[in-house]
Amino acid sequence: MTYFLYHDDISSEVKFGDVIAIDTETMGLNINRDRLCLIQLSSGDGIAHLVQISKKSLEKEENFPNLKKIFKNPNYTKLFHFARFDMAGIEKNICK
């Protein structure tokens, strides 16, 4: 597995296939208290894209333009392990 680490947004040069596996990490399990800190994305090609989310980046709604494009694109099939929790964190923090 190859890993690429990004800070506060994924590179606009990253291209995915039709299906994207997505997982989030938070500072705990309370979505209202514990902030989002990492988003992991992969097309299943042996490459994982890790996006570290800083506390400061969550303060501005105009942040994360590349992640927003991915999450809002209906042409991608998004694959989650626990979608209810991951989507709540993404909606609250990224796609406000």
XYZ file of N, CA and C in Angstrom:
288
model
N 0.848 -1.176 0.000
C 0.000 0.000 0.000
C 0.892 1.238 0.000
N 0.577 2.175 -0.841
C 1.275 3.453 -0.913
C 0.379 4.514 -0.299
N 0.969 5.381 0.517
C 0.217 6.423 1.204
C 0.700 7.799 0.769
N -0.247 8.699 0.591
C 0.062 10.098 0.342
C -0.645 10.914 1.420
N 0.086 11.827 2.051
C -0.464 12.645 3.128
C -0.643 14.079 2.650
N -1.819 14.616 2.893
C -2.150 15.998 2.537
C -2.600 16.712 3.811
N -2.499 18.022 3.792
C -2.930 18.816 4.943
C -4.090 19.716 4.531
N -5.234 19.509 5.145
C -6.439 20.347 5.027
C -7.171 20.296 3.690
N -6.706 19.581 2.705
C -7.447 19.306 1.472
C -6.617 18.357 0.630
N -7.284 17.626 -0.223
C -6.583 16.720 -1.126
C -6.137 17.521 -2.354
N -5.105 17.086 -2.991
C -4.610 17.756 -4.200
C -5.650 17.668 -5.314
N -5.768 18.717 -6.095
C -6.697 18.724 -7.233
C -6.220 17.797 -8.347
N -4.986 17.359 -8.279
C -4.425 16.475 -9.300
C -4.752 15.000 -9.075
N -5.295 14.658 -7.907
C -5.638 13.266 -7.606
C -6.899 12.889 -8.369
N -6.852 11.778 -9.076
C -8.005 11.281 -9.835
C -8.420 9.925 -9.273
N -9.724 9.721 -9.172
C -10.268 8.466 -8.673
C -11.063 7.774 -9.774
N -11.287 6.483 -9.593
C -12.167 5.736 -10.489
C -13.615 6.012 -10.113
N -14.506 5.123 -10.520
C -15.932 5.305 -10.252
C -16.306 5.084 -8.794
N -15.509 4.295 -8.076
C -15.808 3.961 -6.677
C -14.680 4.485 -5.789
N -15.072 5.151 -4.702
C -14.097 5.672 -3.742
C -14.446 5.151 -2.356
N -13.504 4.463 -1.732
C -13.663 4.054 -0.332
C -13.252 5.238 0.537
N -14.101 5.572 1.505
C -13.865 6.736 2.358
C -14.017 6.329 3.809
N -13.107 6.801 4.632
C -13.191 6.573 6.081
C -12.750 7.847 6.779
N -13.356 8.132 7.911
C -12.972 9.312 8.678
C -12.489 8.893 10.057
N -11.688 9.744 10.639
C -11.237 9.570 12.021
C -11.564 10.853 12.768
N -12.051 10.712 13.970
C -12.365 11.859 14.814
C -11.619 11.719 16.135
N -11.692 12.754 16.946
C -10.999 12.752 18.235
C -11.764 11.945 19.287
N -12.910 11.407 18.907
C -13.749 10.601 19.798
C -14.993 10.175 19.048
N -15.996 9.712 19.766
C -17.194 9.178 19.120
C -18.428 10.055 19.266
N -18.268 11.261 19.795
C -19.377 12.194 19.918
C -19.223 13.238 18.815
N -20.076 13.168 17.806
C -19.937 14.032 16.634
C -20.085 15.511 16.977
N -20.797 15.829 18.040
C -20.985 17.224 18.451
C -19.826 17.765 19.281
N -19.062 16.884 19.858
C -17.959 17.308 20.729
C -16.589 17.062 20.101
N -16.438 15.961 19.415
C -15.131 15.496 18.957
C -14.930 15.819 17.477
N -13.912 16.588 17.189
C -13.726 17.084 15.828
C -13.152 16.033 14.879
N -13.426 16.266 13.629
C -12.873 15.478 12.538
C -11.376 15.776 12.434
N -10.538 14.745 12.298
C -9.099 14.996 12.227
C -8.419 14.331 11.024
N -9.076 13.368 10.367
C -8.451 12.686 9.230
C -9.529 12.112 8.323
N -9.309 12.232 7.011
C -10.159 11.584 6.021
C -9.256 10.742 5.136
N -9.647 9.483 4.930
C -8.874 8.560 4.103
C -9.699 8.204 2.873
N -9.083 8.263 1.701
C -9.767 7.961 0.450
C -8.910 7.018 -0.384
N -9.567 6.079 -1.082
C -8.849 5.162 -1.957
C -9.792 4.624 -3.027
N -9.239 4.379 -4.200
C -9.996 3.737 -5.275
C -9.785 2.223 -5.272
N -9.094 1.713 -4.283
C -8.827 0.288 -4.228
C -7.675 -0.128 -5.115
N -6.852 0.825 -5.487
C -5.727 0.564 -6.384
C -4.397 0.421 -5.648
N -4.465 0.265 -4.318
C -3.243 0.146 -3.534
C -2.678 1.488 -3.102
N -3.406 2.556 -3.373
C -2.967 3.896 -2.984
C -4.005 4.488 -2.030
N -3.547 4.952 -0.876
C -4.423 5.608 0.098
C -4.038 7.079 0.189
N -5.036 7.930 0.114
C -4.841 9.377 0.230
C -5.360 9.793 1.597
N -4.462 10.263 2.454
C -4.800 10.648 3.818
C -4.809 12.168 3.908
N -5.928 12.724 4.341
C -6.059 14.175 4.450
C -6.173 14.530 5.928
N -5.119 15.102 6.457
C -5.099 15.531 7.853
C -5.856 16.856 7.951
N -6.827 16.921 8.870
C -7.677 18.096 9.028
C -7.266 18.827 10.305
N -6.787 20.057 10.159
C -6.390 20.831 11.334
C -7.607 21.524 11.935
N -7.514 21.808 13.200
C -8.604 22.496 13.902
C -8.864 23.857 13.273
N -7.808 24.552 12.912
C -7.936 25.895 12.329
C -8.666 25.863 10.985
N -8.439 24.824 10.186
C -9.065 24.751 8.860
C -10.579 24.583 8.935
N -11.080 24.090 10.048
C -12.519 23.875 10.203
C -13.282 25.176 10.447
N -12.570 26.266 10.685
C -13.218 27.535 11.014
C -13.780 28.267 9.802
N -13.304 27.974 8.589
C -13.732 28.710 7.399
C -14.521 27.800 6.462
N -15.703 28.225 6.076
C -16.551 27.426 5.203
C -15.991 27.270 3.795
N -15.148 28.215 3.346
C -14.618 28.126 1.985
C -13.442 27.152 1.871
N -13.035 26.547 2.963
C -11.951 25.561 2.920
C -12.430 24.252 2.287
N -11.518 23.410 1.931
C -11.744 22.060 1.406
C -12.410 22.022 0.023
N -12.042 22.885 -0.918
C -12.736 22.874 -2.216
C -12.610 21.549 -2.968
N -11.474 20.887 -2.882
C -11.290 19.633 -3.619
C -12.041 18.476 -2.968
N -12.044 18.423 -1.650
C -12.827 17.393 -0.969
C -14.317 17.595 -1.233
N -14.780 18.832 -1.210
C -16.198 19.112 -1.476
C -16.595 18.633 -2.868
N -15.733 18.836 -3.849
C -16.027 18.370 -5.214
C -16.212 16.856 -5.242
N -15.376 16.152 -4.512
C -15.473 14.689 -4.461
C -16.760 14.260 -3.766
N -17.020 14.822 -2.585
C -18.187 14.397 -1.801
C -19.512 14.751 -2.469
N -19.547 15.851 -3.207
C -20.794 16.301 -3.841
C -20.998 15.754 -5.254
N -20.014 15.048 -5.783
C -20.111 14.520 -7.142
C -20.964 13.244 -7.151
N -22.150 13.291 -7.791
C -23.026 12.113 -7.793
C -22.524 10.990 -8.708
N -21.508 11.252 -9.513
C -20.979 10.223 -10.409
C -20.040 9.253 -9.708
N -19.598 9.587 -8.507
C -18.774 8.669 -7.719
C -19.668 7.833 -6.826
N -19.379 6.542 -6.763
C -19.996 5.691 -5.750
C -19.079 5.744 -4.548
N -19.606 6.186 -3.410
C -18.808 6.301 -2.198
C -19.084 5.094 -1.316
N -18.019 4.435 -0.907
C -18.102 3.219 -0.108
C -17.595 3.512 1.292
N -18.454 3.297 2.287
C -18.109 3.563 3.682
C -18.245 2.291 4.512
N -17.544 2.247 5.633
C -17.719 1.166 6.592
C -18.854 1.493 7.555
N -18.874 2.691 8.091
C -19.937 3.148 8.996
C -20.396 4.509 8.485
N -21.151 4.485 7.401
C -21.506 5.703 6.660
C -22.237 6.726 7.509
N -23.102 6.286 8.387
C -23.878 7.238 9.193
C -22.956 8.167 9.976
N -21.954 7.627 10.609
C -21.023 8.436 11.405
C -20.100 9.252 10.504
N -19.532 8.607 9.477
C -18.612 9.309 8.574
C -19.304 10.468 7.861
N -20.505 10.234 7.348
C -21.246 11.279 6.648
C -21.641 12.419 7.588
N -21.964 12.098 8.831
C -22.293 13.152 9.803
C -21.085 14.056 10.019
N -19.903 13.465 10.144
C -18.679 14.257 10.328
C -18.343 15.086 9.108
N -18.537 14.515 7.930
C -18.262 15.237 6.686
C -19.259 16.371 6.504
N -20.525 16.096 6.738
C -21.557 17.148 6.598
C -21.335 18.283 7.599
N -21.004 17.950 8.813
C -20.828 18.961 9.852
C -19.582 19.816 9.623
N -18.520 19.202 9.126
C -17.222 19.874 9.074
C -16.754 20.287 7.677
N -17.088 19.540 6.668
C -16.555 19.789 5.338
C -17.605 20.426 4.420
N -18.740 19.782 4.286
C -19.794 20.226 3.360
C -20.895 20.962 4.112
N -20.539 22.002 4.791
C -21.493 22.764 5.612
C -22.561 23.409 4.766
